[in-house]
mmCIF file of C-alpha atoms in Angstrom:
data_model
loop_
_atom_site.group_PDB
_atom_site.id
_atom_site.type_symbol
_atom_site.label_atom_id
_atom_site.label_comp_id
_atom_site.label_asym_id
_atom_site.label_seq_id
_atom_site.Cartn_x
_atom_site.Cartn_y
_atom_site.Cartn_z
ATOM 1 C CA MET G 1299 0.000 0.000 0.000
ATOM 2 C CA SER G 1300 1.543 3.310 -1.071
ATOM 3 C CA ARG G 1301 2.387 6.059 1.428
ATOM 4 C CA TRP G 1302 0.028 8.600 -0.154
ATOM 5 C CA TRP G 1303 -2.859 6.118 -0.033
ATOM 6 C CA ARG G 1304 -2.301 5.406 3.668
ATOM 7 C CA THR G 1305 -2.251 9.138 4.403
ATOM 8 C CA ALA G 1306 -5.349 9.861 2.335
ATOM 9 C CA ARG G 1307 -7.298 6.989 3.868
ATOM 10 C CA THR G 1308 -6.256 7.882 7.403
ATOM 11 C CA GLY G 1309 -7.147 11.524 6.836
ATOM 12 C CA ALA G 1310 -10.593 10.598 5.534
ATOM 13 C CA THR G 1311 -11.262 8.300 8.473
ATOM 14 C CA LEU G 1312 -10.195 10.831 11.069
ATOM 15 C CA VAL G 1313 -11.971 13.801 9.541
ATOM 16 C CA LEU G 1314 -15.256 12.034 8.957
ATOM 17 C CA GLY G 1315 -15.235 9.435 11.706
ATOM 18 C CA ALA G 1316 -14.701 5.727 11.290
ATOM 19 C CA GLY G 1317 -17.952 4.993 9.471
ATOM 20 C CA LEU G 1318 -17.883 7.949 7.096
ATOM 21 C CA GLY G 1319 -14.171 7.592 6.560
ATOM 22 C CA ALA G 1320 -14.615 4.007 5.456
ATOM 23 C CA ALA G 1321 -17.184 5.129 2.927
ATOM 24 C CA VAL G 1322 -14.836 7.780 1.546
ATOM 25 C CA THR G 1323 -12.123 5.118 1.372
ATOM 26 C CA ARG G 1324 -14.468 3.167 -0.911
ATOM 27 C CA LEU G 1325 -14.925 6.320 -2.976
ATOM 28 C CA TRP G 1326 -11.183 6.841 -3.374
ATOM 29 C CA SER G 1327 -10.733 3.193 -4.388
ATOM 30 C CA LEU G 1328 -12.950 3.648 -7.451
ATOM 31 C CA SER G 1329 -11.342 3.580 -10.857
ATOM 32 C CA GLY G 1330 -12.352 5.306 -14.040
ATOM 33 C CA GLY G 1331 -11.789 8.402 -16.141
ATOM 34 C CA GLU G 1332 -12.349 12.023 -15.235
ATOM 35 C CA GLY G 1333 -13.879 13.089 -18.563
ATOM 36 C CA GLU G 1334 -15.811 16.321 -18.158
ATOM 37 C CA GLU G 1335 -18.329 15.289 -20.803
ATOM 38 C CA GLU G 1336 -19.320 12.334 -18.643
ATOM 39 C CA ARG G 1337 -22.339 13.183 -16.484
ATOM 40 C CA ASP G 1338 -22.995 9.812 -14.881
ATOM 41 C CA GLY G 1339 -21.218 8.294 -11.878
ATOM 42 C CA LEU G 1340 -20.049 10.503 -9.032
ATOM 43 C CA LEU G 1341 -20.502 13.872 -10.665
ATOM 44 C CA SER G 1342 -24.154 13.230 -11.444
ATOM 45 C CA LEU G 1343 -24.739 13.219 -7.695
ATOM 46 C CA VAL G 1344 -23.098 16.565 -6.986
ATOM 47 C CA PRO G 1345 -25.807 18.845 -5.530
ATOM 48 C CA VAL G 1346 -27.186 21.782 -7.472
ATOM 49 C CA LEU G 1347 -28.332 24.729 -5.372
ATOM 50 C CA PRO G 1348 -30.238 27.876 -6.377
ATOM 51 C CA VAL G 1349 -28.284 30.973 -7.342
ATOM 52 C CA PRO G 1350 -28.740 33.856 -4.866
ATOM 53 C CA SER G 1351 -30.659 36.816 -6.236
ATOM 54 C CA VAL G 1352 -28.097 39.388 -7.325
ATOM 55 C CA HIS G 1353 -28.620 42.082 -9.938
ATOM 56 C CA ALA G 1354 -26.244 41.960 -12.887
ATOM 57 C CA LYS G 1355 -25.382 45.646 -12.455
ATOM 58 C CA ASP G 1356 -23.968 44.853 -9.015
ATOM 59 C CA LEU G 1357 -21.385 42.533 -10.556
ATOM 60 C CA GLN G 1358 -19.915 44.795 -13.235
ATOM 61 C CA MET G 1359 -16.203 44.590 -12.594
ATOM 62 C CA SER G 1360 -12.869 43.436 -13.993
ATOM 63 C CA PRO G 1361 -12.688 39.836 -15.294
ATOM 64 C CA GLY G 1362 -11.097 38.348 -12.186
ATOM 65 C CA GLY G 1363 -12.383 40.951 -9.751
ATOM 66 C CA SER G 1364 -12.983 39.957 -6.150
ATOM 67 C CA GLY G 1365 -16.267 41.766 -5.521
ATOM 68 C CA ALA G 1366 -18.490 39.109 -7.080
ATOM 69 C CA MET G 1367 -17.289 36.511 -4.576
ATOM 70 C CA MET G 1368 -19.163 38.223 -1.761
ATOM 71 C CA LYS G 1369 -22.546 37.068 -3.073
ATOM 72 C CA TYR G 1370 -21.954 33.497 -1.879
ATOM 73 C CA GLY G 1371 -20.552 34.557 1.478
ATOM 74 C CA PHE G 1372 -17.097 33.971 2.942
ATOM 75 C CA PRO G 1373 -16.105 30.713 4.711
ATOM 76 C CA SER G 1374 -14.957 32.771 7.716
ATOM 77 C CA LEU G 1375 -14.572 36.437 8.602
ATOM 78 C CA ALA G 1376 -11.146 36.626 10.260
ATOM 79 C CA ASN G 1377 -8.234 38.595 8.763
ATOM 80 C CA ILE G 1378 -9.811 39.047 5.339
ATOM 81 C CA LYS G 1379 -7.708 40.696 2.657
ATOM 82 C CA THR G 1380 -8.839 41.666 -0.829
ATOM 83 C CA ARG G 1381 -6.583 41.600 -3.874
ATOM 84 C CA GLN G 1382 -7.350 42.303 -7.519
ATOM 85 C CA SER G 1383 -7.616 38.612 -8.308
ATOM 86 C CA TYR G 1384 -8.794 36.985 -5.074
ATOM 87 C CA VAL G 1385 -10.049 37.342 -1.509
ATOM 88 C CA THR G 1386 -8.200 35.599 1.305
ATOM 89 C CA SER G 1387 -8.364 34.964 5.035
ATOM 90 C CA TYR G 1388 -4.882 34.882 6.534
ATOM 91 C CA ASP G 1389 -3.904 32.730 9.520
ATOM 92 C CA PRO G 1390 -0.992 34.377 11.381
ATOM 93 C CA ARG G 1391 -0.378 31.219 13.403
ATOM 94 C CA THR G 1392 0.453 29.035 10.405
ATOM 95 C CA ARG G 1393 1.859 31.851 8.206
ATOM 96 C CA THR G 1394 -0.452 30.657 5.440
ATOM 97 C CA ALA G 1395 -3.969 31.464 4.284
ATOM 98 C CA SER G 1396 -6.945 29.740 5.874
ATOM 99 C CA TRP G 1397 -8.683 30.031 2.511
ATOM 100 C CA VAL G 1398 -8.447 31.885 -0.782
ATOM 101 C CA ILE G 1399 -11.386 32.494 -3.131
ATOM 102 C CA GLU G 1400 -10.987 33.442 -6.783
ATOM 103 C CA ARG G 1401 -13.353 33.795 -9.723
ATOM 104 C CA LEU G 1402 -12.483 32.191 -13.053
ATOM 105 C CA SER G 1403 -14.018 32.979 -16.412
ATOM 106 C CA PRO G 1404 -12.754 32.848 -20.011
ATOM 107 C CA ALA G 1405 -11.942 36.576 -19.737
ATOM 108 C CA SER G 1406 -9.774 36.101 -16.635
ATOM 109 C CA LEU G 1407 -7.803 33.247 -18.213
ATOM 110 C CA ASN G 1408 -6.636 35.215 -21.220
ATOM 111 C CA GLY G 1409 -4.385 38.222 -21.502
ATOM 112 C CA PRO G 1410 -0.807 39.444 -21.875
ATOM 113 C CA SER G 1411 0.393 38.530 -18.375
ATOM 114 C CA ASP G 1412 3.455 36.312 -17.986
ATOM 115 C CA ARG G 1413 4.503 34.669 -14.735
ATOM 116 C CA LYS G 1414 8.131 35.198 -15.750
ATOM 117 C CA ASN G 1415 7.534 38.837 -14.840
ATOM 118 C CA SER G 1416 6.306 37.939 -11.338
ATOM 119 C CA GLU G 1417 8.354 37.221 -8.228
ATOM 120 C CA PHE G 1418 7.410 35.735 -4.865
ATOM 121 C CA LYS G 1419 7.338 38.497 -2.282
ATOM 122 C CA GLU G 1420 6.564 39.105 1.368
ATOM 123 C CA ASP G 1421 3.152 40.497 2.199
ATOM 124 C CA ASP G 1422 3.805 43.874 3.822
ATOM 125 C CA SER G 1423 0.171 44.045 4.943
ATOM 126 C CA VAL G 1424 0.919 41.200 7.382
ATOM 127 C CA HIS G 1425 2.774 42.079 10.584
ATOM 128 C CA GLN G 1426 6.434 41.113 10.308
ATOM 129 C CA PHE G 1427 6.065 38.721 13.261
ATOM 130 C CA HIS G 1428 3.337 36.802 11.424
ATOM 131 C CA ARG G 1429 4.520 36.624 7.830
ATOM 132 C CA SER G 1430 6.573 34.100 5.890
ATOM 133 C CA THR G 1431 9.633 34.951 3.807
ATOM 134 C CA ASN G 1432 11.351 33.429 0.796
ATOM 135 C CA ALA G 1433 14.170 32.396 3.116
ATOM 136 C CA ASP G 1434 11.747 30.137 4.998
ATOM 137 C CA TYR G 1435 11.224 28.075 1.844
ATOM 138 C CA ARG G 1436 14.840 28.039 0.697
ATOM 139 C CA GLY G 1437 16.320 24.555 1.112
ATOM 140 C CA SER G 1438 13.143 23.255 2.781
ATOM 141 C CA GLY G 1439 12.331 20.705 0.098
ATOM 142 C CA PHE G 1440 8.889 22.274 -0.419
ATOM 143 C CA ASP G 1441 7.540 24.357 -3.280
ATOM 144 C CA ARG G 1442 5.817 27.667 -2.734
ATOM 145 C CA GLY G 1443 2.442 26.318 -3.749
ATOM 146 C CA HIS G 1444 -0.099 28.860 -4.963
ATOM 147 C CA MET G 1445 -3.564 28.819 -3.453
ATOM 148 C CA ALA G 1446 -4.954 31.231 -6.088
ATOM 149 C CA ALA G 1447 -3.117 30.002 -9.174
ATOM 150 C CA ALA G 1448 -1.114 32.456 -11.252
ATOM 151 C CA ALA G 1449 -2.394 31.010 -14.536
ATOM 152 C CA ASN G 1450 -5.965 31.817 -13.477
ATOM 153 C CA HIS G 1451 -5.296 35.556 -13.813
ATOM 154 C CA LYS G 1452 -3.672 36.287 -17.132
ATOM 155 C CA TRP G 1453 -6.083 39.176 -17.632
ATOM 156 C CA SER G 1454 -3.828 41.567 -15.711
ATOM 157 C CA GLN G 1455 -0.128 41.511 -14.840
ATOM 158 C CA ASP G 1456 -0.923 43.253 -11.553
ATOM 159 C CA ALA G 1457 -3.544 40.601 -10.764
ATOM 160 C CA MET G 1458 -1.075 37.834 -11.566
ATOM 161 C CA ASP G 1459 1.567 39.551 -9.441
ATOM 162 C CA ASP G 1460 -0.881 39.508 -6.526
ATOM 163 C CA THR G 1461 -0.880 35.716 -6.598
ATOM 164 C CA PHE G 1462 2.848 35.768 -5.777
ATOM 165 C CA TYR G 1463 2.389 37.245 -2.305
ATOM 166 C CA LEU G 1464 3.679 34.653 0.152
ATOM 167 C CA SER G 1465 0.394 34.999 2.025
ATOM 168 C CA ASN G 1466 -1.132 33.212 -1.006
ATOM 169 C CA VAL G 1467 1.218 30.236 -0.887
ATOM 170 C CA ALA G 1468 1.811 27.260 1.381
ATOM 171 C CA PRO G 1469 4.578 24.646 1.584
ATOM 172 C CA GLN G 1470 3.645 21.992 -0.964
ATOM 173 C CA ASN G 1471 5.285 18.742 -1.951
ATOM 174 C CA PRO G 1472 7.047 19.449 -5.277
ATOM 175 C CA HIS G 1473 5.669 16.360 -7.035
ATOM 176 C CA LEU G 1474 2.135 17.176 -5.906
ATOM 177 C CA ASN G 1475 2.477 20.844 -6.858
ATOM 178 C CA GLN G 1476 3.870 20.181 -10.316
ATOM 179 C CA LYS G 1477 1.752 17.140 -11.201
ATOM 180 C CA THR G 1478 -1.616 16.269 -9.664
ATOM 181 C CA TRP G 1479 -2.298 19.670 -8.060
ATOM 182 C CA ASN G 1480 -1.448 21.340 -11.348
ATOM 183 C CA ASN G 1481 -3.865 18.975 -13.080
ATOM 184 C CA LEU G 1482 -6.599 19.978 -10.639
ATOM 185 C CA GLU G 1483 -5.934 23.650 -11.393
ATOM 186 C CA LYS G 1484 -6.173 22.883 -15.110
ATOM 187 C CA LEU G 1485 -9.470 21.098 -14.505
ATOM 188 C CA CYS G 1486 -10.817 24.202 -12.764
ATOM 189 C CA ARG G 1487 -9.855 26.323 -15.748
ATOM 190 C CA SER G 1488 -11.427 23.874 -18.200
ATOM 191 C CA LEU G 1489 -14.759 24.185 -16.403
ATOM 192 C CA THR G 1490 -15.045 27.812 -17.555
ATOM 193 C CA LYS G 1491 -16.019 26.368 -20.958
ATOM 194 C CA ARG G 1492 -19.164 24.857 -19.475
ATOM 195 C CA PHE G 1493 -20.131 27.191 -16.636
ATOM 196 C CA LEU G 1494 -20.906 30.892 -16.508
ATOM 197 C CA ASN G 1495 -18.502 31.462 -13.608
ATOM 198 C CA VAL G 1496 -16.200 29.142 -11.711
ATOM 199 C CA TYR G 1497 -15.468 30.162 -8.122
ATOM 200 C CA VAL G 1498 -12.588 28.292 -6.511
ATOM 201 C CA CYS G 1499 -11.936 28.226 -2.770
ATOM 202 C CA THR G 1500 -8.584 26.695 -1.821
ATOM 203 C CA GLY G 1501 -6.844 26.145 1.468
ATOM 204 C CA PRO G 1502 -4.712 23.959 3.721
ATOM 205 C CA LEU G 1503 -5.828 21.255 6.126
ATOM 206 C CA TYR G 1504 -4.075 19.883 9.193
ATOM 207 C CA LEU G 1505 -5.589 16.478 9.822
ATOM 208 C CA PRO G 1506 -5.094 14.140 12.786
ATOM 209 C CA ARG G 1507 -3.601 10.692 12.413
ATOM 210 C CA GLN G 1508 -3.691 7.683 14.654
ATOM 211 C CA GLU G 1509 -0.215 6.733 15.811
ATOM 212 C CA ALA G 1510 1.362 3.644 17.329
ATOM 213 C CA ASP G 1511 -0.074 4.276 20.799
ATOM 214 C CA GLY G 1512 -3.595 4.285 19.365
ATOM 215 C CA LYS G 1513 -4.131 7.981 20.076
ATOM 216 C CA LEU G 1514 -4.914 10.724 17.590
ATOM 217 C CA TYR G 1515 -2.405 13.503 17.009
ATOM 218 C CA VAL G 1516 -2.271 16.545 14.773
ATOM 219 C CA ARG G 1517 1.365 16.687 13.722
ATOM 220 C CA TYR G 1518 2.808 18.828 10.974
ATOM 221 C CA GLN G 1519 6.238 20.072 10.037
ATOM 222 C CA VAL G 1520 7.223 23.724 10.175
ATOM 223 C CA ILE G 1521 9.900 25.291 7.989
ATOM 224 C CA GLY G 1522 12.206 28.294 8.258
ATOM 225 C CA LYS G 1523 12.895 30.633 11.114
ATOM 226 C CA ASN G 1524 9.271 31.816 10.971
ATOM 227 C CA HIS G 1525 7.952 28.278 11.457
ATOM 228 C CA VAL G 1526 5.702 28.195 8.412
ATOM 229 C CA ALA G 1527 3.267 25.307 8.832
ATOM 230 C CA VAL G 1528 3.345 22.479 6.292
ATOM 231 C CA PRO G 1529 -0.248 21.309 5.630
ATOM 232 C CA THR G 1530 -0.999 17.617 5.748
ATOM 233 C CA HIS G 1531 -3.642 18.071 3.024
ATOM 234 C CA PHE G 1532 -5.132 20.701 0.711
ATOM 235 C CA PHE G 1533 -8.731 21.295 -0.310
ATOM 236 C CA LYS G 1534 -10.494 22.908 -3.235
ATOM 237 C CA VAL G 1535 -14.185 23.727 -3.181
ATOM 238 C CA LEU G 1536 -15.639 24.617 -6.589
ATOM 239 C CA ILE G 1537 -18.755 26.754 -6.928
ATOM 240 C CA LEU G 1538 -19.900 26.245 -10.509
ATOM 241 C CA GLU G 1539 -22.440 28.822 -11.590
ATOM 242 C CA GLN G 1540 -24.724 27.660 -14.372
ATOM 243 C CA ALA G 1541 -26.044 30.032 -17.027
ATOM 244 C CA GLU G 1542 -29.528 31.550 -16.965
ATOM 245 C CA GLY G 1543 -29.886 31.143 -13.203
ATOM 246 C CA LYS G 1544 -30.238 27.359 -13.413
ATOM 247 C CA GLY G 1545 -28.347 26.789 -10.193
ATOM 248 C CA VAL G 1546 -24.958 26.349 -8.576
ATOM 249 C CA GLU G 1547 -23.122 23.045 -8.660
ATOM 250 C CA LEU G 1548 -20.693 22.273 -5.825
ATOM 251 C CA ARG G 1549 -17.665 20.016 -5.977
ATOM 252 C CA SER G 1550 -15.081 19.558 -3.235
ATOM 253 C CA TYR G 1551 -11.700 17.835 -3.321
ATOM 254 C CA VAL G 1552 -9.117 16.880 -0.699
ATOM 255 C CA LEU G 1553 -5.580 15.850 -1.679
ATOM 256 C CA PRO G 1554 -2.772 14.757 0.667
ATOM 257 C CA ASN G 1555 0.384 16.861 0.634
ATOM 258 C CA GLU G 1556 2.412 13.989 -0.795
ATOM 259 C CA PRO G 1557 3.270 12.621 -4.233
ATOM 260 C CA ILE G 1558 0.189 11.275 -6.026
ATOM 261 C CA SER G 1559 0.248 9.135 -9.134
ATOM 262 C CA GLU G 1560 -1.160 10.982 -12.122
ATOM 263 C CA GLN G 1561 -2.842 7.714 -13.089
ATOM 264 C CA ILE G 1562 -5.365 8.214 -10.282
ATOM 265 C CA PRO G 1563 -8.377 10.186 -11.602
ATOM 266 C CA LEU G 1564 -9.057 13.502 -9.891
ATOM 267 C CA GLU G 1565 -12.656 12.369 -9.497
ATOM 268 C CA ASN G 1566 -11.413 9.913 -6.883
ATOM 269 C CA PHE G 1567 -10.600 12.813 -4.540
ATOM 270 C CA LEU G 1568 -14.150 14.165 -4.391
ATOM 271 C CA VAL G 1569 -15.394 14.306 -0.796
ATOM 272 C CA PRO G 1570 -18.555 15.616 0.893
ATOM 273 C CA ILE G 1571 -18.259 19.343 1.482
ATOM 274 C CA GLU G 1572 -19.193 18.795 5.143
ATOM 275 C CA SER G 1573 -16.014 16.784 5.664
ATOM 276 C CA ILE G 1574 -13.911 19.832 4.767
ATOM 277 C CA GLU G 1575 -16.085 22.105 6.891
ATOM 278 C CA ARG G 1576 -15.722 19.771 9.850
ATOM 279 C CA ALA G 1577 -11.946 19.550 9.452
ATOM 280 C CA SER G 1578 -11.308 23.241 8.817
ATOM 281 C CA GLY G 1579 -13.963 24.997 10.902
ATOM 282 C CA LEU G 1580 -15.122 26.832 7.768
ATOM 283 C CA LEU G 1581 -18.609 27.111 6.274
ATOM 284 C CA PHE G 1582 -18.790 27.290 2.500
ATOM 285 C CA VAL G 1583 -21.393 29.208 0.463
ATOM 286 C CA PRO G 1584 -23.238 30.250 3.653
ATOM 287 C CA ASN G 1585 -25.523 32.563 1.668
ATOM 288 C CA ILE G 1586 -27.137 29.671 -0.205
ATOM 289 C CA MET G 1587 -26.270 26.423 1.565
ATOM 290 C CA LYS G 1588 -29.044 25.262 3.859
ATOM 291 C CA ARG G 1589 -27.649 22.428 5.903
ATOM 292 C CA THR G 1590 -30.785 20.353 5.943
ATOM 293 C CA THR G 1591 -31.345 16.620 5.914
ATOM 294 C CA THR G 1592 -32.128 16.782 2.208
ATOM 295 C CA THR G 1593 -28.913 18.594 1.321
ATOM 296 C CA ASN G 1594 -26.871 16.280 3.509
ATOM 297 C CA ASN G 1595 -28.383 13.228 1.859
ATOM 298 C CA ASN G 1596 -27.461 14.572 -1.559
ATOM 299 C CA LEU G 1597 -23.890 15.039 -0.438
ATOM 300 C CA LEU G 1598 -23.753 11.664 1.271
ATOM 301 C CA ALA G 1599 -24.783 10.101 -2.019
ATOM 302 C CA ILE G 1600 -21.393 11.122 -3.403
ATOM 303 C CA ARG G 1601 -19.675 9.435 -0.521
ATOM 304 C CA ASP G 1602 -21.668 6.233 -0.702
ATOM 305 C CA LYS G 1603 -21.315 5.724 -4.444
#
């Protein structure tokens, strides 16, 4: 059994509880393609929720502008910062974001911007005692993994530059960052061909594991003199806005911060959105999500497939 599989299975069990975790383990053991034209299987069970009533004139803004993200509500309200291309909640304890929300559309994905013109930089808006630096990552063995991806904001060089603030990155396994995580980012961008808007909420998770003594521990590495926390997992919650007010489709993924074979379909990392909320203390799309028995059953159907 591979190391990443043990970590992923353990994380699922501990986040969701033994019973739910076992069900998610069955989900992750499924095989099959991740074709976006395929509407049966797991993705056919992803819940569709009504779009909140918002006038179009209220959303007139730049292609990747952050204002539109407010209509679904923020996962939390602590230490919120707004950039041209995303909105984030910063956690000074971990020196990383708690979450980052960005809006993707065909207009935001195209433009003259080039990441070769961008450089990772300290976030001066964060107190110097609470920020990470490039020196923290140097020689650590971890990539500076973007939460809001640079390639999502080609519409403006300034917007792309904003994604290189170190408050928008977290220590990420290089293989994960450059392979499977990159593939997930590409999947998010591809969805702009089918949905009116694609909202992506990304963040770190620090999940407990059962150790040799049978007890549960939350253990994670820290790097650099500023003790930047290394997440055990990462999540992405996708809010897929359908055209003509037909509804909002939700998808949520959790990936371990370890190498993952690219042969494993991304669909295998779909998890119930409640599992991420329970693990992170966040509440997603609070403006439209009614946590009722009906909604929970729809989400559990993904898990039990």
